[in-house]
Amino acid sequence: MSLKDMYGLVYDNSGYDSSLIRWYNILIDKSYEQLDAIDVSKMIRQDILIEVARKKIVDLFMDDPFCGESYDGGLLEVIVSQEIVSKLNREHLHKLQAFLKSFKVECFSEWLDEETKTQYLNNLDILKKVATLPTR
């Protein structure tokens, strides 16, 4: 079922032609399962279906902790910088905590550069600290 059908959304027919409006109209035809890193990153930045985006971004991170919209680890940066974890429900937070306990960052060796790796490790430390806080 598409996001449009699930949430009663309508296409933006404003006549204003922008890449954001084109993306939105394509987005709402997707199902939850079809959302990718680009979609959820934009959804969060644009404050569109934010609850859906929060849940999906964590699912995507757990599926591929190194994925990103435009560079390795970019999704983790969005999670940390947008305080996604602090707004998760208990079930999703517990899944994330369990994942982080078993996650081995050493399994990734394709860093763009040392600075990207360092930033990723810093963001991972932040995520581990924040993921232990109680949810709302």
Short mmCIF file of C-alpha atoms in Angstrom, two decimals:
data_model
loop_
_atom_site.label_atom_id
_atom_site.label_comp_id
_atom_site.label_asym_id
_atom_site.label_seq_id
_atom_site.Cartn_x
_atom_site.Cartn_y
_atom_site.Cartn_z
CA MET A 1 0.00 0.00 0.00
CA SER A 2 1.36 3.42 -0.94
CA LEU A 3 2.02 6.21 1.53
CA LYS A 4 -0.60 8.20 -0.36
CA ASP A 5 -3.24 5.57 0.38
CA MET A 6 -2.08 4.88 3.95
CA TYR A 7 -2.15 8.52 5.02
CA GLY A 8 -4.74 10.04 2.67
CA LEU A 9 -2.17 12.21 0.90
CA VAL A 10 -2.68 13.99 -2.42
CA TYR A 11 -0.27 14.95 -5.17
CA ASP A 12 1.09 18.47 -5.19
CA ASN A 13 -0.62 19.95 -8.25
CA SER A 14 0.37 23.52 -7.48
CA GLY A 15 1.86 23.94 -10.92
CA TYR A 16 5.15 25.00 -9.40
CA ASP A 17 7.76 22.82 -11.07
CA SER A 18 10.61 21.95 -8.72
CA SER A 19 12.67 18.87 -8.05
CA LEU A 20 11.29 18.79 -4.50
CA ILE A 21 7.67 18.68 -5.69
CA ARG A 22 8.52 16.00 -8.28
CA TRP A 23 10.26 13.97 -5.56
CA TYR A 24 7.27 14.38 -3.20
CA ASN A 25 4.82 13.19 -5.84
CA ILE A 26 6.97 10.13 -6.49
CA LEU A 27 7.51 9.56 -2.76
CA ILE A 28 3.83 9.30 -1.87
CA ASP A 29 3.37 6.53 -4.46
CA LYS A 30 5.94 4.39 -2.61
CA SER A 31 5.21 1.86 0.09
CA TYR A 32 7.05 1.88 3.42
CA GLU A 33 9.24 -0.97 2.19
CA GLN A 34 10.28 1.00 -0.91
CA LEU A 35 11.64 3.99 1.01
CA ASP A 36 15.42 4.38 0.73
CA ALA A 37 18.16 6.47 2.35
CA ILE A 38 17.55 9.38 -0.02
CA ASP A 39 13.83 9.39 0.71
CA VAL A 40 14.09 9.29 4.48
CA SER A 41 16.89 11.85 4.61
CA LYS A 42 14.77 14.27 2.55
CA MET A 43 11.64 13.43 4.54
CA ILE A 44 13.44 14.39 7.74
CA ARG A 45 14.94 17.58 6.30
CA GLN A 46 11.56 18.62 4.84
CA ASP A 47 9.53 17.47 7.88
CA ILE A 48 7.34 15.20 5.74
CA LEU A 49 5.79 12.11 7.39
CA ILE A 50 8.41 12.45 10.09
CA GLU A 51 7.18 9.51 12.20
CA VAL A 52 7.44 7.21 9.18
CA ALA A 53 10.88 8.58 8.36
CA ARG A 54 12.17 8.10 11.92
CA LYS A 55 11.14 4.48 11.98
CA LYS A 56 12.43 3.73 8.48
CA ILE A 57 15.79 5.47 8.94
CA VAL A 58 16.58 3.20 11.87
CA ASP A 59 15.51 0.13 9.87
CA LEU A 60 17.75 1.22 7.00
CA PHE A 61 20.65 1.86 9.37
CA MET A 62 20.29 -1.60 10.91
CA ASP A 63 20.16 -3.16 7.42
CA ASP A 64 23.28 -1.27 6.30
CA PRO A 65 25.01 0.80 8.99
CA PHE A 66 27.30 2.40 6.40
CA CYS A 67 24.68 3.57 3.91
CA GLY A 68 23.98 7.18 3.19
CA GLU A 69 22.34 9.57 0.83
CA SER A 70 25.60 10.70 -0.76
CA TYR A 71 28.46 9.14 1.22
CA ASP A 72 29.22 6.18 3.49
CA GLY A 73 27.83 6.76 6.95
CA GLY A 74 25.59 9.62 5.90
CA LEU A 75 22.48 8.00 7.33
CA LEU A 76 24.10 7.73 10.75
CA GLU A 77 24.92 11.42 10.62
CA VAL A 78 21.26 12.24 9.89
CA ILE A 79 20.16 10.04 12.80
CA VAL A 80 22.52 11.77 15.20
CA SER A 81 22.19 15.34 13.94
CA GLN A 82 18.39 15.27 13.79
CA GLU A 83 18.01 13.62 17.22
CA ILE A 84 16.02 10.77 15.68
CA VAL A 85 16.76 8.30 18.47
CA SER A 86 15.35 10.47 21.24
CA LYS A 87 11.95 10.35 19.53
CA LEU A 88 11.74 6.59 18.88
CA ASN A 89 9.18 4.35 20.52
CA ARG A 90 10.42 1.74 23.01
CA GLU A 91 10.19 -1.20 20.62
CA HIS A 92 12.31 0.46 17.97
CA LEU A 93 14.77 1.75 20.57
CA HIS A 94 15.24 -1.76 21.98
CA LYS A 95 15.87 -3.14 18.49
CA LEU A 96 18.47 -0.43 17.91
CA GLN A 97 20.16 -1.05 21.27
CA ALA A 98 20.42 -4.79 20.54
CA PHE A 99 21.85 -4.05 17.11
CA LEU A 100 24.48 -1.66 18.46
CA LYS A 101 25.67 -4.22 21.01
CA SER A 102 26.54 -6.69 18.26
CA PHE A 103 27.65 -4.22 15.57
CA LYS A 104 31.31 -4.41 14.54
CA VAL A 105 32.54 -1.31 12.73
CA GLU A 106 35.73 -3.13 11.74
CA CYS A 107 33.81 -5.04 9.06
CA PHE A 108 33.88 -1.93 6.84
CA SER A 109 37.12 -1.04 5.10
CA GLU A 110 36.04 1.15 2.17
CA TRP A 111 36.26 4.57 3.81
CA LEU A 112 36.48 7.52 1.45
CA ASP A 113 39.17 9.03 3.68
CA GLU A 114 40.35 9.06 7.28
CA GLU A 115 38.21 12.10 8.15
CA THR A 116 35.03 10.30 7.04
CA LYS A 117 35.96 7.30 9.15
CA THR A 118 36.68 9.47 12.19
CA GLN A 119 33.38 11.33 11.80
CA TYR A 120 31.52 8.03 11.50
CA LEU A 121 33.13 6.66 14.66
CA ASN A 122 32.28 9.88 16.54
CA ASN A 123 28.67 9.69 15.37
CA LEU A 124 28.51 6.03 16.36
CA ASP A 125 29.70 6.92 19.87
CA ILE A 126 27.02 9.61 20.09
CA LEU A 127 24.38 7.16 18.91
CA LYS A 128 25.40 4.57 21.48
CA LYS A 129 25.11 7.14 24.27
CA VAL A 130 21.79 8.56 23.10
CA ALA A 131 20.28 5.12 22.43
CA THR A 132 20.55 4.30 26.10
CA LEU A 133 18.35 7.21 27.17
CA PRO A 134 14.71 6.48 28.02
CA THR A 135 12.13 7.27 25.36
CA ARG A 136 9.31 9.77 25.76
#
